[in-house]
């Protein structure tokens, strides 16, 4: 006997007005391009998305069509077609197709049906998730952890409304129009700006801080868990009204007028936000039209433009990855004038009442040691293009952009025996031609780049505060973080000052968090270099146990002048010997400046077996100039 699964009611979700509006507008006009939902854990991102999908108007599909063709407007190139006029059809709910983070490309796009190829020797296409999601919702949880090439595939299909497959002897094109919804926790890593721009709308979701609302959220969630059917029934009328309103707005969209004045206003706002390209203008225009249709208007107003811009532009605003977020609302108010538009109807957001009636509110919603008086806090200059450092030898880690590795993405450099991996056809043919018997299948050896753990071990002692060194050091480290961001590395931060070392940031994919910790880093006290190296080694050991395939790159930023404890310099060199014996790839960035230098950082690099780089040569452009001067 099947157990009925109840989805949390959309109307019962409160505290997520922007998310509700963004999902609603994409339901009204899927050409907007989907929604990216960013927020910390436990903010009802997934709950709201699933509740939204459950309320979308049902679709009519041709019987037996694996691509969900509409009988009134079938896809002329449908692989299961052509469908004759008046083809038998049926009505079904909209699908919510979930894409796992570890999905392979052929699962997403579809591929050759291996069973039929082996049994019948026929090349038949087996649809993938892009086909299943046609006329529905494609949901990607933790989209920031998905491989870039898969994100590109999704966004291309969402933008074009079609998917083309050319692989394994299969050549297929089919319709693939869906509402793309991706969720992510920024602390686990960011999306590249190029991918961020491809999402039509973006919403940041945070948990409410009001105690009464938080209490009501818990109360309502517990009521749903105790009696899902009864709780859902109490919100059925509101959810049904939302579905009817979406259907009406969809029919109204083609009739909405976008005047020349409104179009110029959109262009002015996009230009003021300093966005790249024209996608922002187009998405804002489509969103404004959908917003007008949602409110039953036949012409786009300033209120529609303001609401659209708040959802479509902030994530496209040009900025460095580590810049502090700016207040987009103030800029919009200045450009468009007037007060904020009235809140749009959506999930209830009034925490005042209990859960027994839908009209009541509530819901599920979406540094170092030492005396501070003797420390100083230095700011950093603008980051520069950092010199590229990589791990020695060839690894086998996850695909990335830093060190050489045997991966699944890259160029073919040879072949091997084995039972897994892509077949190297020429090598297999050669082996079979000269073999008497037995399996002679050869697999490709693919060499590309891998992602690494970049652990920064930063000297924050008093000597770094002298001569404004900390500004230069922070600028160099920020630049290294920016390089790690672009190469999709995991980063960690160990600092040492006073009498000990601290893990300021355990290894994480969020370089924004690392940059924030670095900016807050004070300088002062003695230099416990040995303790810093010991703590860095321990951090690398712990991470290796959790992720043994990810190789580490240790970057030590110091002048090498160890002063804390007895035999401070010798203990630091002994600690360096231990790290070198573990085979850890290292770089020493020497922060020592001035005419007279002790050269202790160079000695440290020698004992570590590390690459030695003066802090001024971390800047790749400056280094190019230095090399040219020395060669002249």
XYZ file of C-alpha atoms in Angstrom:
632
model
C 0.000 0.000 0.000
C 1.388 3.388 -1.011
C 1.835 5.971 1.695
C 0.652 9.454 0.767
C 3.443 11.995 1.062
C 2.378 15.480 2.115
C 4.370 18.556 1.132
C 4.555 21.465 3.547
C 1.984 24.076 2.384
C 3.407 26.995 0.426
C 1.043 29.425 2.120
C 2.282 28.330 5.537
C 5.878 29.374 4.864
C 6.647 32.787 6.345
C 9.660 35.024 6.604
C 10.669 34.315 2.987
C 8.792 36.958 1.021
C 11.542 37.598 -1.538
C 11.983 33.888 -2.203
C 8.230 33.382 -2.573
C 8.011 36.282 -5.006
C 10.989 35.096 -7.082
C 9.575 31.566 -7.379
C 6.159 32.960 -8.233
C 7.467 35.202 -11.010
C 9.441 32.317 -12.534
C 6.270 30.229 -12.452
C 4.440 33.021 -14.288
C 7.240 33.450 -16.864
C 9.775 30.570 -17.028
C 11.829 32.563 -19.575
C 13.189 34.589 -16.637
C 15.803 31.882 -16.209
C 15.337 30.415 -12.751
C 16.170 31.323 -9.168
C 19.339 30.986 -7.113
C 18.593 30.725 -3.389
C 21.504 31.529 -1.077
C 21.286 31.010 2.648
C 22.631 29.331 5.731
C 21.516 25.878 6.825
C 18.017 25.515 8.264
C 16.327 28.448 6.505
C 13.675 26.352 4.712
C 15.204 26.777 1.257
C 14.335 23.245 0.141
C 10.981 23.270 1.941
C 9.872 26.425 0.136
C 11.004 25.164 -3.275
C 9.158 21.848 -2.911
C 6.040 23.595 -1.632
C 6.132 25.937 -4.630
C 6.486 23.088 -7.149
C 3.543 21.205 -5.657
C 1.209 24.122 -6.451
C 2.116 24.712 -10.086
C -0.825 24.199 -12.474
C -0.930 20.642 -13.889
C 0.202 19.980 -17.461
C -1.393 18.033 -20.311
C 1.025 15.647 -22.047
C 0.861 13.302 -25.022
C 0.385 9.672 -24.026
C 3.603 7.673 -24.247
C 5.820 10.704 -24.907
C 8.921 10.547 -22.733
C 9.519 14.261 -23.366
C 6.164 15.544 -22.031
C 5.024 17.141 -25.292
C 1.984 19.418 -25.155
C -0.697 17.935 -27.470
C -1.738 21.449 -28.526
C 1.839 22.470 -29.421
C 4.048 19.380 -29.737
C 7.782 19.706 -30.316
C 8.404 19.135 -34.058
C 11.789 17.553 -33.308
C 10.584 15.340 -30.438
C 12.456 11.999 -30.586
C 9.164 10.228 -29.777
C 7.291 12.187 -32.461
C 5.938 13.408 -34.682
C 2.690 13.592 -32.729
C -0.434 13.863 -34.894
C -3.129 16.470 -34.156
C -5.565 15.229 -31.562
C -3.118 12.689 -30.142
C -4.282 10.948 -26.991
C -3.197 12.792 -23.873
C -3.563 12.942 -20.133
C -3.163 15.481 -17.326
C -0.498 15.048 -14.665
C 1.082 17.181 -11.923
C 4.191 19.203 -12.684
C 7.371 17.257 -12.001
C 9.984 18.371 -9.521
C 13.173 16.768 -10.843
C 16.085 16.786 -8.413
C 19.652 16.732 -9.713
C 22.141 15.055 -7.346
C 25.493 16.794 -6.882
C 27.345 13.676 -8.036
C 25.331 13.154 -11.239
C 27.301 12.312 -14.387
C 26.909 14.287 -17.611
C 25.111 11.448 -19.431
C 22.541 11.279 -16.612
C 21.836 14.982 -17.102
C 21.666 15.126 -20.900
C 20.760 11.527 -21.659
C 22.858 9.084 -23.665
C 22.895 5.872 -25.643
C 20.612 3.190 -24.162
C 23.275 0.584 -23.408
C 20.810 -2.238 -22.755
C 19.208 -1.954 -26.178
C 22.536 -1.320 -27.858
C 23.908 -4.603 -26.500
C 20.723 -6.659 -26.890
C 19.355 -5.351 -30.207
C 22.412 -3.565 -31.643
C 20.300 -0.420 -32.020
C 21.387 3.124 -31.176
C 18.464 4.404 -29.114
C 18.516 7.530 -26.976
C 17.715 7.240 -23.273
C 16.356 10.585 -21.956
C 18.165 12.332 -19.121
C 17.091 14.704 -16.387
C 16.782 17.641 -18.803
C 14.070 15.714 -20.655
C 12.290 14.689 -17.458
C 12.240 18.301 -16.264
C 10.592 19.679 -19.439
C 7.548 21.776 -18.438
C 8.437 21.309 -14.783
C 10.952 22.342 -12.129
C 14.605 21.277 -12.069
C 15.924 21.550 -8.525
C 19.652 21.501 -7.746
C 20.550 21.497 -4.066
C 24.092 22.702 -3.312
C 24.478 23.965 -6.872
C 27.787 25.585 -5.894
C 29.273 22.102 -5.394
C 28.246 20.925 -8.868
C 30.952 20.690 -11.540
C 31.134 23.853 -13.621
C 30.526 22.053 -16.927
C 27.287 20.551 -15.564
C 26.118 23.955 -14.356
C 26.867 25.282 -17.843
C 24.712 22.526 -19.371
C 21.789 23.350 -17.089
C 21.993 27.075 -17.680
C 22.316 26.657 -21.453
C 19.196 24.491 -21.531
C 17.314 26.894 -19.251
C 18.210 29.839 -21.489
C 17.580 28.145 -24.863
C 14.658 25.941 -23.880
C 16.277 23.036 -25.742
C 18.888 20.352 -25.166
C 21.164 18.952 -27.869
C 22.998 15.645 -27.427
C 25.832 14.591 -29.737
C 27.635 11.611 -28.230
C 28.111 7.834 -28.468
C 26.568 7.688 -31.939
C 23.423 9.503 -30.775
C 22.299 12.814 -32.279
C 19.178 14.170 -30.573
C 17.578 17.542 -29.950
C 14.518 17.994 -27.748
C 12.596 20.686 -25.898
C 13.699 21.350 -22.325
C 11.845 24.281 -20.798
C 11.802 24.301 -17.018
C 12.053 26.513 -13.977
C 15.610 26.109 -12.701
C 16.007 26.484 -8.948
C 19.402 26.161 -7.303
C 20.106 26.409 -3.594
C 23.452 26.904 -1.898
C 25.109 27.742 1.382
C 27.711 30.474 0.635
C 29.904 29.220 3.489
C 30.504 26.029 1.473
C 31.814 27.912 -1.556
C 30.707 30.481 -4.107
C 29.624 30.210 -7.717
C 31.864 31.738 -10.351
C 30.565 35.154 -11.492
C 30.046 33.795 -15.018
C 27.668 31.146 -13.654
C 26.075 33.492 -11.143
C 25.071 35.804 -13.976
C 23.249 32.985 -15.763
C 20.648 32.628 -13.001
C 17.748 34.969 -13.738
C 17.003 35.912 -10.139
C 18.860 35.505 -6.846
C 17.565 35.676 -3.287
C 19.425 35.681 0.025
C 17.532 33.875 2.789
C 18.271 34.267 6.497
C 16.579 32.933 9.596
C 14.392 35.486 11.415
C 15.787 36.990 14.606
C 12.414 37.843 16.120
C 11.815 35.376 19.009
C 8.045 35.278 18.472
C 8.410 34.404 14.803
C 11.005 31.732 15.555
C 8.701 30.209 18.165
C 5.794 30.197 15.721
C 7.930 28.556 13.047
C 8.717 25.694 15.431
C 5.076 25.474 16.547
C 3.802 25.237 13.002
C 6.432 22.744 11.876
C 5.622 20.492 14.820
C 1.925 20.703 13.964
C 2.665 19.630 10.397
C 4.834 16.709 11.533
C 2.126 15.556 13.966
C -0.756 15.728 11.449
C 0.421 16.361 7.865
C -2.980 15.760 6.282
C -4.892 17.991 8.674
C -2.329 20.771 8.554
C -2.223 20.714 4.747
C -6.017 20.810 4.548
C -6.142 24.004 6.613
C -4.025 25.760 3.982
C -5.607 24.166 0.916
C -7.813 27.141 -0.024
C -4.946 29.622 0.053
C -2.684 27.345 -1.974
C -5.447 26.705 -4.512
C -5.977 30.450 -4.916
C -2.253 30.900 -5.540
C -2.351 28.238 -8.284
C -5.337 29.888 -9.968
C -3.628 33.258 -9.843
C -0.453 31.886 -11.453
C -2.497 30.360 -14.283
C -4.284 33.684 -14.883
C -1.009 35.636 -14.826
C 0.524 33.287 -17.414
C -2.318 34.060 -19.810
C -1.919 37.788 -19.160
C 1.852 37.963 -19.836
C 1.585 38.321 -23.662
C -0.780 41.282 -23.208
C 1.434 43.309 -20.832
C 2.899 46.423 -22.460
C 6.506 47.456 -21.775
C 6.648 51.095 -22.856
C 9.744 52.829 -24.206
C 9.947 54.933 -21.038
C 9.875 51.799 -18.879
C 12.536 50.177 -21.038
C 14.783 53.231 -20.695
C 14.264 53.158 -16.910
C 15.370 49.523 -16.838
C 18.458 50.377 -18.890
C 19.321 53.268 -16.555
C 19.044 51.031 -13.484
C 21.196 48.292 -15.044
C 23.841 50.819 -16.080
C 23.883 52.323 -12.584
C 24.426 48.845 -11.112
C 27.493 48.515 -13.364
C 26.508 45.052 -14.594
C 28.341 43.252 -17.391
C 26.632 42.542 -20.702
C 22.954 42.799 -21.598
C 21.534 39.740 -19.846
C 20.635 41.813 -16.784
C 18.523 44.221 -18.864
C 16.664 41.376 -20.538
C 15.990 39.475 -17.307
C 14.841 42.641 -15.522
C 12.428 43.430 -18.366
C 10.967 39.906 -18.348
C 10.662 39.941 -14.564
C 8.937 43.338 -14.580
C 6.406 42.052 -17.130
C 5.755 38.946 -15.006
C 5.351 41.126 -11.904
C 2.799 43.299 -13.692
C 0.875 40.217 -14.845
C 0.939 38.769 -11.321
C -0.759 41.948 -10.109
C -3.246 41.970 -12.975
C -1.775 45.035 -14.703
C -1.561 45.461 -18.475
C 1.369 47.897 -18.388
C 4.702 47.806 -16.574
C 5.022 50.433 -13.831
C 7.926 51.741 -11.737
C 6.780 49.443 -8.945
C 7.234 46.459 -11.266
C 10.694 47.662 -12.336
C 11.790 48.188 -8.725
C 10.588 44.736 -7.657
C 12.280 43.123 -10.663
C 15.569 44.974 -10.165
C 15.797 43.923 -6.503
C 15.698 40.289 -7.577
C 17.618 40.419 -10.861
C 20.510 42.834 -10.313
C 22.330 42.624 -6.935
C 24.007 39.280 -7.718
C 25.189 40.673 -11.066
C 26.682 43.835 -9.642
C 30.352 44.051 -10.592
C 32.616 43.692 -7.554
C 35.688 41.845 -6.385
C 34.905 38.500 -4.706
C 35.955 39.845 -1.283
C 34.234 43.233 -1.426
C 31.682 43.870 1.290
C 28.090 43.755 -0.015
C 26.567 47.126 -0.838
C 23.033 48.324 -0.175
C 21.186 47.873 -3.458
C 17.892 49.162 -2.049
C 19.328 52.642 -1.479
C 20.574 52.806 -5.052
C 17.209 51.667 -6.423
C 15.332 54.215 -4.330
C 17.635 56.927 -5.615
C 17.174 55.857 -9.246
C 13.453 55.155 -9.256
C 12.272 57.391 -6.434
C 9.412 56.721 -4.075
C 9.028 54.219 -1.290
C 9.564 50.509 -1.516
C 6.789 48.675 -3.338
C 4.174 47.062 -1.180
C 4.968 43.496 -0.154
C 3.713 40.982 -2.685
C 1.188 38.381 -1.643
C 3.000 35.157 -0.921
C 3.746 33.017 2.091
C 2.354 34.563 5.246
C 4.810 36.654 7.256
C 2.874 37.876 10.286
C 4.068 36.062 13.407
C 1.157 37.177 15.478
C -1.115 34.160 15.687
C -1.212 30.428 16.101
C -1.134 27.791 13.407
C -4.784 26.828 13.564
C -5.980 29.210 10.840
C -4.336 30.094 7.527
C -4.928 33.799 8.091
C -2.745 33.707 11.165
C 0.945 34.007 10.685
C 4.014 32.071 11.161
C 5.678 29.319 9.629
C 8.628 27.496 8.478
C 11.120 29.947 7.006
C 12.737 29.866 4.767
C 41.422 35.914 17.392
C 45.016 35.372 18.372
C 46.491 35.458 21.831
C 48.075 38.418 23.503
C 46.942 41.653 25.047
C 44.554 43.525 22.769
C 45.944 46.828 23.953
C 49.284 45.955 22.372
C 47.864 44.975 19.011
C 47.027 46.872 15.869
C 44.535 46.225 13.087
C 45.805 46.976 9.581
C 43.668 47.098 6.470
C 44.686 45.668 3.104
C 45.120 47.351 -0.244
C 43.321 46.153 -3.376
C 44.228 42.550 -4.309
C 46.414 41.951 -7.350
C 46.857 39.039 -9.775
C 48.732 36.506 -7.676
C 51.582 34.338 -8.844
C 50.422 30.737 -9.364
C 51.749 28.131 -6.916
C 51.022 24.424 -7.327
C 51.605 21.099 -5.578
C 54.538 18.958 -6.718
C 54.031 15.770 -8.757
C 50.790 14.518 -10.343
C 47.804 13.893 -8.088
C 44.413 12.188 -8.346
C 42.150 14.712 -6.652
C 38.863 16.270 -7.717
C 38.914 18.256 -10.941
C 39.979 21.858 -10.429
C 42.351 24.458 -11.808
C 45.602 24.344 -9.808
C 47.888 21.288 -9.822
C 48.447 18.589 -12.434
C 46.407 15.453 -11.816
C 44.876 12.363 -13.378
C 41.215 13.380 -13.569
C 38.013 12.761 -15.519
C 38.247 16.114 -17.315
C 41.250 17.132 -19.399
C 43.389 15.756 -22.212
C 44.119 12.094 -22.938
C 47.800 11.311 -22.330
C 47.826 7.511 -22.505
C 45.979 4.274 -21.849
C 45.798 1.621 -19.148
C 44.141 -1.690 -18.324
C 41.136 -1.520 -16.036
C 37.410 -2.005 -15.577
C 36.367 1.596 -15.019
C 36.728 4.856 -16.878
C 36.197 5.899 -20.504
C 37.378 3.452 -23.172
C 40.479 4.409 -25.178
C 39.264 3.087 -28.538
C 42.506 3.289 -30.590
C 44.513 1.600 -27.814
C 41.841 -1.098 -27.442
C 41.891 -1.804 -31.180
C 45.692 -1.998 -31.204
C 45.751 -4.327 -28.204
C 43.065 -6.572 -29.696
C 44.847 -6.788 -33.053
C 48.011 -8.215 -31.511
C 46.441 -10.327 -28.745
C 45.599 -13.998 -28.979
C 42.724 -13.995 -26.489
C 41.267 -12.390 -23.371
C 39.913 -8.944 -22.615
C 42.007 -6.235 -24.183
C 39.934 -3.179 -23.269
C 42.079 -0.138 -22.563
C 40.953 2.892 -20.567
C 41.929 6.510 -21.092
C 44.448 8.200 -18.827
C 43.209 11.773 -18.644
C 45.429 14.502 -17.277
C 43.950 17.797 -16.182
C 44.069 19.981 -13.118
C 42.937 19.236 -9.597
C 41.665 21.342 -6.750
C 43.831 21.565 -3.620
C 43.722 22.619 -0.003
C 45.603 25.899 0.324
C 46.477 26.365 4.006
C 47.745 29.840 4.836
C 49.958 30.047 7.927
C 50.234 33.772 8.652
C 52.591 35.537 11.061
C 50.554 38.123 13.022
C 53.245 39.105 15.519
C 54.427 42.567 16.446
C 57.228 42.523 13.883
C 54.567 42.397 11.177
C 53.052 45.625 12.460
C 56.360 47.453 12.022
C 56.892 49.561 8.906
C 53.330 48.885 7.791
C 54.275 45.311 6.856
C 50.841 43.959 7.794
C 49.190 45.968 5.032
C 51.522 44.400 2.487
C 51.081 40.926 3.970
C 47.282 41.140 4.062
C 47.238 42.386 0.482
C 49.420 39.474 -0.638
C 47.337 36.911 1.257
C 44.075 38.382 -0.065
C 45.503 38.064 -3.557
C 46.371 34.417 -2.897
C 42.807 33.885 -1.650
C 41.466 35.474 -4.811
C 43.581 33.041 -6.828
C 42.197 30.140 -4.747
C 38.656 31.405 -5.397
C 39.225 31.326 -9.142
C 40.738 27.841 -8.995
C 37.957 26.375 -6.800
C 40.349 25.439 -3.975
C 39.579 24.710 -0.356
C 41.282 27.243 1.915
C 42.214 27.361 5.589
C 43.883 29.948 7.808
C 46.280 29.423 10.739
C 47.644 32.488 12.525
C 50.332 32.785 15.187
C 51.212 35.604 17.568
C 51.923 36.066 21.278
C 52.594 32.620 22.723
C 50.632 30.306 20.456
C 48.851 29.545 17.198
C 45.164 29.507 16.308
C 43.150 27.899 13.533
C 41.401 31.104 12.524
C 39.447 29.231 9.846
C 39.235 25.450 9.384
C 39.454 24.302 5.744
C 36.431 25.588 3.838
C 35.304 26.253 0.279
C 34.247 29.793 1.156
C 37.143 32.131 0.492
C 34.865 35.050 1.385
C 34.816 33.815 4.984
C 38.605 33.422 4.910
C 38.994 36.974 3.622
C 36.736 38.302 6.377
C 38.804 36.502 9.046
C 42.003 37.879 7.543
C 40.715 41.455 7.544
C 39.902 41.147 11.248
C 43.368 39.781 12.056
C 45.268 42.012 14.521
C 49.053 42.140 14.762
C 51.068 42.248 17.978
C 53.125 40.258 20.461
C 56.004 37.832 19.997
C 56.510 35.399 17.101
C 55.743 31.745 18.010
C 56.771 30.453 14.572
C 57.331 26.868 15.721
C 53.837 26.726 17.236
C 52.378 28.065 13.996
C 54.095 25.385 11.930
C 53.092 22.640 14.377
C 49.450 23.780 14.289
C 49.535 23.938 10.487
C 50.897 20.381 10.294
C 48.191 19.139 12.665
C 45.493 20.870 10.599
C 46.791 19.225 7.433
C 46.807 15.793 9.106
C 43.189 16.177 10.231
C 42.090 17.267 6.775
C 43.978 14.402 5.130
C 41.981 11.905 7.183
C 38.701 13.463 6.013
C 39.714 13.991 2.378
C 42.770 11.861 1.543
C 42.648 12.576 -2.216
C 42.873 16.351 -1.867
C 46.539 17.331 -1.767
C 47.642 20.301 0.293
C 49.718 23.379 -0.390
C 51.096 25.085 2.730
C 51.792 28.806 2.330
C 53.793 30.249 5.255
C 53.818 34.052 5.409
C 56.494 35.272 7.849
C 59.785 37.110 8.225
C 61.168 34.034 10.013
C 62.149 35.962 13.157
C 60.948 33.478 15.779
C 61.056 35.063 19.261
C 58.635 33.144 21.508
C 60.071 30.573 23.907
C 63.581 29.143 24.307
C 65.590 28.353 21.159
C 62.737 29.806 19.124
C 64.558 29.808 15.785
C 65.902 26.265 16.156
C 62.494 24.912 17.211
C 60.920 26.486 14.129
C 63.539 24.840 11.907
C 62.912 21.486 13.622
C 59.173 21.889 12.975
C 59.987 22.631 9.336
C 61.970 19.373 9.127
C 58.916 17.434 10.347
C 56.690 19.018 7.689
C 59.259 18.357 4.965
C 59.478 14.699 6.016
C 55.717 14.375 5.481
C 56.123 15.382 1.834
C 53.915 18.463 2.106
C 54.379 20.967 -0.720
C 55.148 24.383 0.746
C 55.758 27.989 -0.172
C 57.409 30.554 2.110
C 56.423 34.162 1.475
C 59.105 36.321 3.096
C 57.584 39.459 4.621
C 60.950 40.896 5.682
C 61.586 44.334 4.212
C 64.211 47.028 4.547
C 67.874 47.379 3.637
C 69.276 45.081 6.345
C 67.705 41.600 6.365
C 68.413 38.555 8.501
C 67.339 36.022 5.849
C 65.646 33.710 8.351
C 62.656 33.075 6.077
C 65.004 31.804 3.366
C 66.542 29.348 5.860
C 63.046 28.213 6.816
C 62.163 27.630 3.151
C 65.312 25.558 2.690
C 64.421 23.292 5.629
C 60.828 22.956 4.414
C 61.972 22.150 0.896
C 59.699 25.009 -0.059
C 59.627 27.553 -2.832
C 60.936 30.867 -1.477
C 59.162 34.062 -2.593
C 59.729 37.606 -1.272
C 56.389 39.234 -0.522
C 56.852 41.757 -3.326
C 57.078 38.940 -5.881
C 53.693 37.399 -5.056
C 52.258 39.961 -7.481
C 52.515 38.201 -10.861
C 52.601 41.463 -12.801
C 55.318 42.929 -10.570
C 57.280 39.681 -10.857
C 57.164 39.918 -14.656
C 58.715 43.372 -14.404
C 61.419 42.127 -12.024
C 62.353 39.286 -14.389
C 62.575 41.691 -17.317
C 64.825 44.041 -15.331
C 67.152 41.197 -14.307
C 67.316 39.907 -17.893
C 68.176 43.350 -19.302
